[in-house]
Amino acid sequence: MKKTITIIACLVFVAIVIFPALTSAQEQKPVLLPTPQMDGGKPLMQVLKTRSTSREFSEEKLSMQVLSNLLWAAFGINRPDSGKRTAPSALNWQEIDIYVATADALYLYDAAKNALNIVMPEDIRAYTGKQGFVKIAPVNLVFVANLSKVTTKNENDKILYTASDTGFISQNVYLFCASEGLATVVRGYIDKPALEKKMGLRPDQKVILSQTVGYPKK
Ligand SMILES: Cc1cc2nc3c(=O)[nH]c(=O)nc-3n(C[C@H](O)[C@H](O)[C@H](O)COP(=O)(O)O)c2cc1C
């Protein structure tokens, strides 16, 4: 009888303590992205001819390949020897992090590993902006400045450089979308304190802009 109780207690312990811990550890594993395809796309001048803002999105998801290509175009590593990126940054700070809000989770793009780190397994798209389409579009990128990488002490320069560096990334996203027939809009109309709180950002992390990406509404 005593032995049976001990076995039951062990099973209960495994079910309540160990199994959920293992499951949540598995959930936290980064999602490896497919290798970005760097040989496609339309010629630059044609892309510039069609670059535009659109606010009408279909709910259709982006494939992992398209997401990988998008993130690489946005701010991926294009010179592996130096670790430099597809967009410039002041003093090569590389201080802008790209968070990716989808229906499945909030991720953080890791350019070096070409992976998405899971920040939270929750759909926070609605928090990424005050416009209705953010909830239904498949991807909302959130550009977050990591001020711990910003070495200037001048507060005006901090604002100027983090905003400029975000602009370059955003334009890369615009150009990629124009090339791929995707719709996109960069956005500043965001309740930033609410979003920063929801994302669990540190005081030295600031949301600069967000950018919605998806297929055009048919
Ligand atoms: C810094 C910045 C912030 C913007 N914020 C918003 C926004 O919050 N919501 C929105 O719908 N569009 C936003 N836009 C998009 C502009 O409205 C759009 O770029 C402009 O109307 C010109 O259109 P075009 O991009 O098609 O040339 C923003 C653009 C920039 C550059």
PDB file of C-alpha atoms and ligand atoms in Angstrom:
ATOM      1  CA  MET A   1       0.000   0.000   0.000  1.00  0.00           C
ATOM      2  CA  LYS A   2       2.815   2.394   1.015  1.00  0.00           C
ATOM      3  CA  LYS A   3       4.654   1.511  -2.204  1.00  0.00           C
ATOM      4  CA  THR A   4       1.556   2.253  -4.312  1.00  0.00           C
ATOM      5  CA  ILE A   5       1.144   5.671  -2.655  1.00  0.00           C
ATOM      6  CA  THR A   6       4.817   6.451  -3.318  1.00  0.00           C
ATOM      7  CA  ILE A   7       4.449   5.513  -7.009  1.00  0.00           C
ATOM      8  CA  ILE A   8       1.291   7.624  -7.348  1.00  0.00           C
ATOM      9  CA  ALA A   9       3.042  10.559  -5.644  1.00  0.00           C
ATOM     10  CA  CYS A  10       5.964  10.229  -8.091  1.00  0.00           C
ATOM     11  CA  LEU A  11       3.611  10.161 -11.083  1.00  0.00           C
ATOM     12  CA  VAL A  12       1.751  13.218  -9.801  1.00  0.00           C
ATOM     13  CA  PHE A  13       5.106  15.015  -9.321  1.00  0.00           C
ATOM     14  CA  VAL A  14       6.178  14.186 -12.880  1.00  0.00           C
ATOM     15  CA  ALA A  15       2.798  15.273 -14.295  1.00  0.00           C
ATOM     16  CA  ILE A  16       2.581  18.523 -12.344  1.00  0.00           C
ATOM     17  CA  VAL A  17       6.202  19.668 -12.037  1.00  0.00           C
ATOM     18  CA  ILE A  18       8.525  17.972 -14.528  1.00  0.00           C
ATOM     19  CA  PHE A  19       6.289  17.633 -17.630  1.00  0.00           C
ATOM     20  CA  PRO A  20       5.171  21.304 -17.744  1.00  0.00           C
ATOM     21  CA  ALA A  21       8.784  22.418 -17.163  1.00  0.00           C
ATOM     22  CA  LEU A  22       9.988  20.283 -20.075  1.00  0.00           C
ATOM     23  CA  THR A  23       7.143  21.496 -22.296  1.00  0.00           C
ATOM     24  CA  SER A  24       7.831  25.148 -21.528  1.00  0.00           C
ATOM     25  CA  ALA A  25      11.585  24.625 -22.132  1.00  0.00           C
ATOM     26  CA  GLN A  26      10.709  23.164 -25.514  1.00  0.00           C
ATOM     27  CA  GLU A  27       8.421  26.133 -26.254  1.00  0.00           C
ATOM     28  CA  GLN A  28      11.302  28.500 -25.601  1.00  0.00           C
ATOM     29  CA  LYS A  29      13.551  26.844 -28.199  1.00  0.00           C
ATOM     30  CA  PRO A  30      14.380  29.304 -31.010  1.00  0.00           C
ATOM     31  CA  VAL A  31      12.633  28.782 -34.321  1.00  0.00           C
ATOM     32  CA  LEU A  32      15.311  28.323 -36.988  1.00  0.00           C
ATOM     33  CA  LEU A  33      14.469  30.188 -40.192  1.00  0.00           C
ATOM     34  CA  PRO A  34      15.178  28.782 -43.656  1.00  0.00           C
ATOM     35  CA  THR A  35      18.303  30.227 -45.303  1.00  0.00           C
ATOM     36  CA  PRO A  36      17.305  33.557 -46.864  1.00  0.00           C
ATOM     37  CA  GLN A  37      17.134  33.588 -50.650  1.00  0.00           C
ATOM     38  CA  MET A  38      19.370  36.418 -51.840  1.00  0.00           C
ATOM     39  CA  ASP A  39      19.274  35.826 -55.561  1.00  0.00           C
ATOM     40  CA  GLY A  40      15.672  36.723 -56.411  1.00  0.00           C
ATOM     41  CA  GLY A  41      13.633  39.884 -56.523  1.00  0.00           C
ATOM     42  CA  LYS A  42      12.800  42.529 -59.091  1.00  0.00           C
ATOM     43  CA  PRO A  43      15.316  45.051 -60.439  1.00  0.00           C
ATOM     44  CA  LEU A  44      15.782  48.001 -58.080  1.00  0.00           C
ATOM     45  CA  MET A  45      14.384  50.668 -60.407  1.00  0.00           C
ATOM     46  CA  GLN A  46      11.182  48.674 -60.906  1.00  0.00           C
ATOM     47  CA  VAL A  47      10.873  48.215 -57.149  1.00  0.00           C
ATOM     48  CA  LEU A  48      11.293  51.952 -56.567  1.00  0.00           C
ATOM     49  CA  LYS A  49       8.542  52.588 -59.104  1.00  0.00           C
ATOM     50  CA  THR A  50       6.033  50.616 -57.034  1.00  0.00           C
ATOM     51  CA  ARG A  51       7.161  51.235 -53.450  1.00  0.00           C
ATOM     52  CA  SER A  52       4.095  52.442 -51.536  1.00  0.00           C
ATOM     53  CA  THR A  53       2.130  52.298 -48.319  1.00  0.00           C
ATOM     54  CA  SER A  54      -0.926  50.075 -48.125  1.00  0.00           C
ATOM     55  CA  ARG A  55      -3.364  49.598 -45.229  1.00  0.00           C
ATOM     56  CA  GLU A  56      -5.511  46.793 -46.662  1.00  0.00           C
ATOM     57  CA  PHE A  57      -4.306  43.364 -45.628  1.00  0.00           C
ATOM     58  CA  SER A  58      -5.426  39.795 -46.164  1.00  0.00           C
ATOM     59  CA  GLU A  59      -5.217  37.413 -43.176  1.00  0.00           C
ATOM     60  CA  GLU A  60      -3.084  34.969 -45.193  1.00  0.00           C
ATOM     61  CA  LYS A  61       0.096  33.979 -43.342  1.00  0.00           C
ATOM     62  CA  LEU A  62       3.595  34.475 -44.720  1.00  0.00           C
ATOM     63  CA  SER A  63       5.562  31.269 -45.260  1.00  0.00           C
ATOM     64  CA  MET A  64       8.706  30.804 -43.155  1.00  0.00           C
ATOM     65  CA  GLN A  65      10.773  31.304 -46.314  1.00  0.00           C
ATOM     66  CA  VAL A  66       9.143  34.657 -47.069  1.00  0.00           C
ATOM     67  CA  LEU A  67       9.517  35.696 -43.418  1.00  0.00           C
ATOM     68  CA  SER A  68      13.189  34.751 -43.472  1.00  0.00           C
ATOM     69  CA  ASN A  69      13.741  36.691 -46.711  1.00  0.00           C
ATOM     70  CA  LEU A  70      11.853  39.686 -45.296  1.00  0.00           C
ATOM     71  CA  LEU A  71      13.895  39.806 -42.081  1.00  0.00           C
ATOM     72  CA  TRP A  72      17.167  39.357 -43.901  1.00  0.00           C
ATOM     73  CA  ALA A  73      16.263  42.186 -46.302  1.00  0.00           C
ATOM     74  CA  ALA A  74      15.224  44.317 -43.315  1.00  0.00           C
ATOM     75  CA  PHE A  75      18.337  43.966 -41.170  1.00  0.00           C
ATOM     76  CA  GLY A  76      20.067  40.680 -41.856  1.00  0.00           C
ATOM     77  CA  ILE A  77      23.808  40.123 -41.992  1.00  0.00           C
ATOM     78  CA  ASN A  78      25.044  40.697 -45.553  1.00  0.00           C
ATOM     79  CA  ARG A  79      28.799  40.609 -44.790  1.00  0.00           C
ATOM     80  CA  PRO A  80      29.412  37.606 -42.519  1.00  0.00           C
ATOM     81  CA  ASP A  81      33.116  38.481 -42.122  1.00  0.00           C
ATOM     82  CA  SER A  82      32.325  41.702 -40.284  1.00  0.00           C
ATOM     83  CA  GLY A  83      28.783  40.907 -39.113  1.00  0.00           C
ATOM     84  CA  LYS A  84      27.554  44.058 -40.835  1.00  0.00           C
ATOM     85  CA  ARG A  85      23.975  44.364 -41.965  1.00  0.00           C
ATOM     86  CA  THR A  86      21.671  45.204 -44.887  1.00  0.00           C
ATOM     87  CA  ALA A  87      20.924  48.609 -43.298  1.00  0.00           C
ATOM     88  CA  PRO A  88      23.455  51.108 -41.945  1.00  0.00           C
ATOM     89  CA  SER A  89      23.506  52.170 -38.294  1.00  0.00           C
ATOM     90  CA  ALA A  90      25.212  55.074 -36.553  1.00  0.00           C
ATOM     91  CA  LEU A  91      28.708  54.026 -35.470  1.00  0.00           C
ATOM     92  CA  ASN A  92      27.668  50.489 -36.421  1.00  0.00           C
ATOM     93  CA  TRP A  93      25.778  50.264 -33.114  1.00  0.00           C
ATOM     94  CA  GLN A  94      23.248  47.849 -34.643  1.00  0.00           C
ATOM     95  CA  GLU A  95      20.983  49.004 -31.838  1.00  0.00           C
ATOM     96  CA  ILE A  96      17.639  48.324 -33.496  1.00  0.00           C
ATOM     97  CA  ASP A  97      16.076  44.977 -32.638  1.00  0.00           C
ATOM     98  CA  ILE A  98      13.245  43.619 -34.739  1.00  0.00           C
ATOM     99  CA  TYR A  99      10.434  41.977 -32.805  1.00  0.00           C
ATOM    100  CA  VAL A 100       7.939  39.996 -34.863  1.00  0.00           C
ATOM    101  CA  ALA A 101       4.319  39.835 -33.686  1.00  0.00           C
ATOM    102  CA  THR A 102       2.253  37.082 -35.313  1.00  0.00           C
ATOM    103  CA  ALA A 103      -0.915  35.171 -34.412  1.00  0.00           C
ATOM    104  CA  ASP A 104       1.285  32.495 -32.783  1.00  0.00           C
ATOM    105  CA  ALA A 105       3.758  34.460 -30.699  1.00  0.00           C
ATOM    106  CA  LEU A 106       5.981  37.455 -30.203  1.00  0.00           C
ATOM    107  CA  TYR A 107       9.483  36.672 -31.483  1.00  0.00           C
ATOM    108  CA  LEU A 108      12.832  38.470 -31.508  1.00  0.00           C
ATOM    109  CA  TYR A 109      14.825  38.202 -34.757  1.00  0.00           C
ATOM    110  CA  ASP A 110      18.349  36.891 -34.197  1.00  0.00           C
ATOM    111  CA  ALA A 111      20.207  37.868 -37.385  1.00  0.00           C
ATOM    112  CA  ALA A 112      23.425  36.001 -36.475  1.00  0.00           C
ATOM    113  CA  LYS A 113      21.615  32.700 -35.949  1.00  0.00           C
ATOM    114  CA  ASN A 114      18.947  33.385 -38.586  1.00  0.00           C
ATOM    115  CA  ALA A 115      16.380  32.433 -35.983  1.00  0.00           C
ATOM    116  CA  LEU A 116      13.377  33.717 -34.109  1.00  0.00           C
ATOM    117  CA  ASN A 117      13.644  33.665 -30.334  1.00  0.00           C
ATOM    118  CA  ILE A 118      10.281  33.241 -28.661  1.00  0.00           C
ATOM    119  CA  VAL A 119       9.606  36.173 -26.349  1.00  0.00           C
ATOM    120  CA  MET A 120       6.072  35.099 -25.437  1.00  0.00           C
ATOM    121  CA  PRO A 121       3.722  32.514 -26.941  1.00  0.00           C
ATOM    122  CA  GLU A 122       0.917  35.051 -27.237  1.00  0.00           C
ATOM    123  CA  ASP A 123      -0.770  37.033 -30.014  1.00  0.00           C
ATOM    124  CA  ILE A 124       0.003  40.662 -29.150  1.00  0.00           C
ATOM    125  CA  ARG A 125      -0.657  42.100 -32.640  1.00  0.00           C
ATOM    126  CA  ALA A 126      -3.481  44.283 -31.320  1.00  0.00           C
ATOM    127  CA  TYR A 127      -1.014  46.120 -29.053  1.00  0.00           C
ATOM    128  CA  THR A 128       1.306  47.037 -31.939  1.00  0.00           C
ATOM    129  CA  GLY A 129      -0.828  49.939 -33.155  1.00  0.00           C
ATOM    130  CA  LYS A 130      -4.063  51.812 -32.915  1.00  0.00           C
ATOM    131  CA  GLN A 131      -5.333  50.938 -36.404  1.00  0.00           C
ATOM    132  CA  GLY A 132      -7.761  48.043 -36.934  1.00  0.00           C
ATOM    133  CA  PHE A 133      -5.733  46.133 -39.536  1.00  0.00           C
ATOM    134  CA  VAL A 134      -2.883  45.396 -37.092  1.00  0.00           C
ATOM    135  CA  LYS A 135      -5.005  42.679 -35.464  1.00  0.00           C
ATOM    136  CA  ILE A 136      -5.617  40.744 -38.682  1.00  0.00           C
ATOM    137  CA  ALA A 137      -2.435  41.254 -40.740  1.00  0.00           C
ATOM    138  CA  PRO A 138      -0.110  38.242 -40.338  1.00  0.00           C
ATOM    139  CA  VAL A 139       3.019  40.143 -39.307  1.00  0.00           C
ATOM    140  CA  ASN A 140       3.691  43.308 -37.364  1.00  0.00           C
ATOM    141  CA  LEU A 141       7.360  44.148 -36.989  1.00  0.00           C
ATOM    142  CA  VAL A 142       8.216  46.252 -33.951  1.00  0.00           C
ATOM    143  CA  PHE A 143      11.462  48.214 -34.168  1.00  0.00           C
ATOM    144  CA  VAL A 144      12.949  48.549 -30.686  1.00  0.00           C
ATOM    145  CA  ALA A 145      16.039  50.613 -29.869  1.00  0.00           C
ATOM    146  CA  ASN A 146      18.395  48.958 -27.420  1.00  0.00           C
ATOM    147  CA  LEU A 147      19.781  52.084 -25.756  1.00  0.00           C
ATOM    148  CA  SER A 148      22.460  50.092 -23.952  1.00  0.00           C
ATOM    149  CA  LYS A 149      24.250  49.953 -27.349  1.00  0.00           C
ATOM    150  CA  VAL A 150      23.934  53.707 -27.941  1.00  0.00           C
ATOM    151  CA  THR A 151      27.162  55.285 -26.742  1.00  0.00           C
ATOM    152  CA  THR A 152      26.347  58.980 -27.186  1.00  0.00           C
ATOM    153  CA  LYS A 153      25.288  60.821 -24.034  1.00  0.00           C
ATOM    154  CA  ASN A 154      23.488  63.537 -26.018  1.00  0.00           C
ATOM    155  CA  GLU A 155      19.739  62.930 -25.691  1.00  0.00           C
ATOM    156  CA  ASN A 156      18.884  64.667 -29.009  1.00  0.00           C
ATOM    157  CA  ASP A 157      21.411  62.513 -30.853  1.00  0.00           C
ATOM    158  CA  LYS A 158      19.961  59.376 -29.250  1.00  0.00           C
ATOM    159  CA  ILE A 159      16.560  60.257 -30.714  1.00  0.00           C
ATOM    160  CA  LEU A 160      17.982  61.320 -34.079  1.00  0.00           C
ATOM    161  CA  TYR A 161      20.161  58.255 -34.606  1.00  0.00           C
ATOM    162  CA  THR A 162      17.737  55.594 -33.359  1.00  0.00           C
ATOM    163  CA  ALA A 163      15.002  57.111 -35.552  1.00  0.00           C
ATOM    164  CA  SER A 164      17.306  57.317 -38.601  1.00  0.00           C
ATOM    165  CA  ASP A 165      18.562  53.768 -38.142  1.00  0.00           C
ATOM    166  CA  THR A 166      14.975  52.529 -37.902  1.00  0.00           C
ATOM    167  CA  GLY A 167      14.102  54.436 -41.092  1.00  0.00           C
ATOM    168  CA  PHE A 168      16.725  52.575 -43.109  1.00  0.00           C
ATOM    169  CA  ILE A 169      15.397  49.218 -41.922  1.00  0.00           C
ATOM    170  CA  SER A 170      11.836  50.247 -42.630  1.00  0.00           C
ATOM    171  CA  GLN A 171      12.741  51.308 -46.169  1.00  0.00           C
ATOM    172  CA  ASN A 172      14.391  47.918 -46.744  1.00  0.00           C
ATOM    173  CA  VAL A 173      11.090  46.335 -45.703  1.00  0.00           C
ATOM    174  CA  TYR A 174       9.208  48.639 -48.097  1.00  0.00           C
ATOM    175  CA  LEU A 175      11.515  47.670 -50.971  1.00  0.00           C
ATOM    176  CA  PHE A 176      11.286  43.957 -50.202  1.00  0.00           C
ATOM    177  CA  CYS A 177       7.491  44.205 -50.084  1.00  0.00           C
ATOM    178  CA  ALA A 178       7.372  46.089 -53.389  1.00  0.00           C
ATOM    179  CA  SER A 179       9.534  43.390 -54.950  1.00  0.00           C
ATOM    180  CA  GLU A 180       7.431  40.520 -53.564  1.00  0.00           C
ATOM    181  CA  GLY A 181       3.949  41.971 -54.087  1.00  0.00           C
ATOM    182  CA  LEU A 182       3.368  42.321 -50.345  1.00  0.00           C
ATOM    183  CA  ALA A 183       1.492  45.175 -48.654  1.00  0.00           C
ATOM    184  CA  THR A 184       3.149  47.195 -45.908  1.00  0.00           C
ATOM    185  CA  VAL A 185       2.803  50.305 -43.767  1.00  0.00           C
ATOM    186  CA  VAL A 186       5.263  51.760 -41.295  1.00  0.00           C
ATOM    187  CA  ARG A 187       3.502  53.189 -38.263  1.00  0.00           C
ATOM    188  CA  GLY A 188       4.075  55.600 -35.425  1.00  0.00           C
ATOM    189  CA  TYR A 189       0.457  55.653 -34.264  1.00  0.00           C
ATOM    190  CA  ILE A 190       1.081  53.326 -31.325  1.00  0.00           C
ATOM    191  CA  ASP A 191       0.348  53.422 -27.593  1.00  0.00           C
ATOM    192  CA  LYS A 192       4.056  52.964 -26.906  1.00  0.00           C
ATOM    193  CA  PRO A 193       3.950  52.710 -23.076  1.00  0.00           C
ATOM    194  CA  ALA A 194       1.238  50.015 -23.337  1.00  0.00           C
ATOM    195  CA  LEU A 195       3.169  48.110 -26.016  1.00  0.00           C
ATOM    196  CA  GLU A 196       6.491  48.341 -24.155  1.00  0.00           C
ATOM    197  CA  LYS A 197       4.785  47.032 -21.013  1.00  0.00           C
ATOM    198  CA  LYS A 198       3.063  44.191 -22.890  1.00  0.00           C
ATOM    199  CA  MET A 199       6.366  43.199 -24.521  1.00  0.00           C
ATOM    200  CA  GLY A 200       8.119  43.243 -21.130  1.00  0.00           C
ATOM    201  CA  LEU A 201      10.816  45.639 -22.364  1.00  0.00           C
ATOM    202  CA  ARG A 202      13.552  46.914 -20.068  1.00  0.00           C
ATOM    203  CA  PRO A 203      13.794  50.661 -19.307  1.00  0.00           C
ATOM    204  CA  ASP A 204      16.711  50.915 -21.782  1.00  0.00           C
ATOM    205  CA  GLN A 205      14.578  49.544 -24.633  1.00  0.00           C
ATOM    206  CA  LYS A 206      12.297  51.920 -26.565  1.00  0.00           C
ATOM    207  CA  VAL A 207       9.742  51.196 -29.267  1.00  0.00           C
ATOM    208  CA  ILE A 208      10.503  53.481 -32.230  1.00  0.00           C
ATOM    209  CA  LEU A 209       8.056  52.399 -34.950  1.00  0.00           C
ATOM    210  CA  SER A 210       6.079  49.380 -36.035  1.00  0.00           C
ATOM    211  CA  GLN A 211       5.523  48.047 -39.553  1.00  0.00           C
ATOM    212  CA  THR A 212       2.720  45.805 -40.746  1.00  0.00           C
ATOM    213  CA  VAL A 213       3.414  43.297 -43.526  1.00  0.00           C
ATOM    214  CA  GLY A 214       1.038  40.935 -45.314  1.00  0.00           C
ATOM    215  CA  TYR A 215      -0.556  40.034 -48.604  1.00  0.00           C
ATOM    216  CA  PRO A 216      -2.827  42.695 -50.112  1.00  0.00           C
ATOM    217  CA  LYS A 217      -6.538  42.264 -49.419  1.00  0.00           C
ATOM    218  CA  LYS A 218      -8.248  40.720 -52.462  1.00  0.00           C
TER     219      LYS A 218
HETATM  220  C1  LIG B   1       7.747  57.878 -39.501  1.00  0.00           C
HETATM  221  C2  LIG B   1       6.459  57.465 -40.173  1.00  0.00           C
HETATM  222  C3  LIG B   1       5.350  57.190 -39.407  1.00  0.00           C
HETATM  223  C4  LIG B   1       4.169  56.780 -40.013  1.00  0.00           C
HETATM  224  N1  LIG B   1       3.106  56.435 -39.236  1.00  0.00           N
HETATM  225  C5  LIG B   1       1.981  55.962 -39.813  1.00  0.00           C
HETATM  226  C6  LIG B   1       0.912  55.479 -38.996  1.00  0.00           C
HETATM  227  O1  LIG B   1       0.970  55.473 -37.772  1.00  0.00           O
HETATM  228  N2  LIG B   1      -0.170  54.971 -39.612  1.00  0.00           N
HETATM  229  C7  LIG B   1      -0.289  54.928 -40.984  1.00  0.00           C
HETATM  230  O2  LIG B   1      -1.295  54.440 -41.470  1.00  0.00           O
HETATM  231  N3  LIG B   1       0.729  55.355 -41.772  1.00  0.00           N
HETATM  232  C8  LIG B   1       1.859  55.857 -41.225  1.00  0.00           C
HETATM  233  N4  LIG B   1       2.909  56.239 -42.013  1.00  0.00           N
HETATM  234  C9  LIG B   1       2.838  56.069 -43.467  1.00  0.00           C
HETATM  235  C10 LIG B   1       2.649  57.408 -44.195  1.00  0.00           C
HETATM  236  O3  LIG B   1       1.349  57.885 -43.960  1.00  0.00           O
HETATM  237  C11 LIG B   1       2.916  57.214 -45.677  1.00  0.00           C
HETATM  238  O4  LIG B   1       4.260  56.843 -45.875  1.00  0.00           O
HETATM  239  C12 LIG B   1       2.613  58.492 -46.438  1.00  0.00           C
HETATM  240  O5  LIG B   1       1.226  58.727 -46.484  1.00  0.00           O
HETATM  241  C13 LIG B   1       3.160  58.476 -47.865  1.00  0.00           C
HETATM  242  O6  LIG B   1       2.638  57.342 -48.565  1.00  0.00           O
HETATM  243  P1  LIG B   1       3.624  56.339 -49.343  1.00  0.00           P
HETATM  244  O7  LIG B   1       4.421  55.609 -48.311  1.00  0.00           O
HETATM  245  O8  LIG B   1       2.702  55.430 -50.106  1.00  0.00           O
HETATM  246  O9  LIG B   1       4.492  57.169 -50.221  1.00  0.00           O
HETATM  247  C14 LIG B   1       4.095  56.686 -41.431  1.00  0.00           C
HETATM  248  C15 LIG B   1       5.234  56.979 -42.194  1.00  0.00           C
HETATM  249  C16 LIG B   1       6.395  57.363 -41.586  1.00  0.00           C
HETATM  250  C17 LIG B   1       7.612  57.613 -42.438  1.00  0.00           C
END
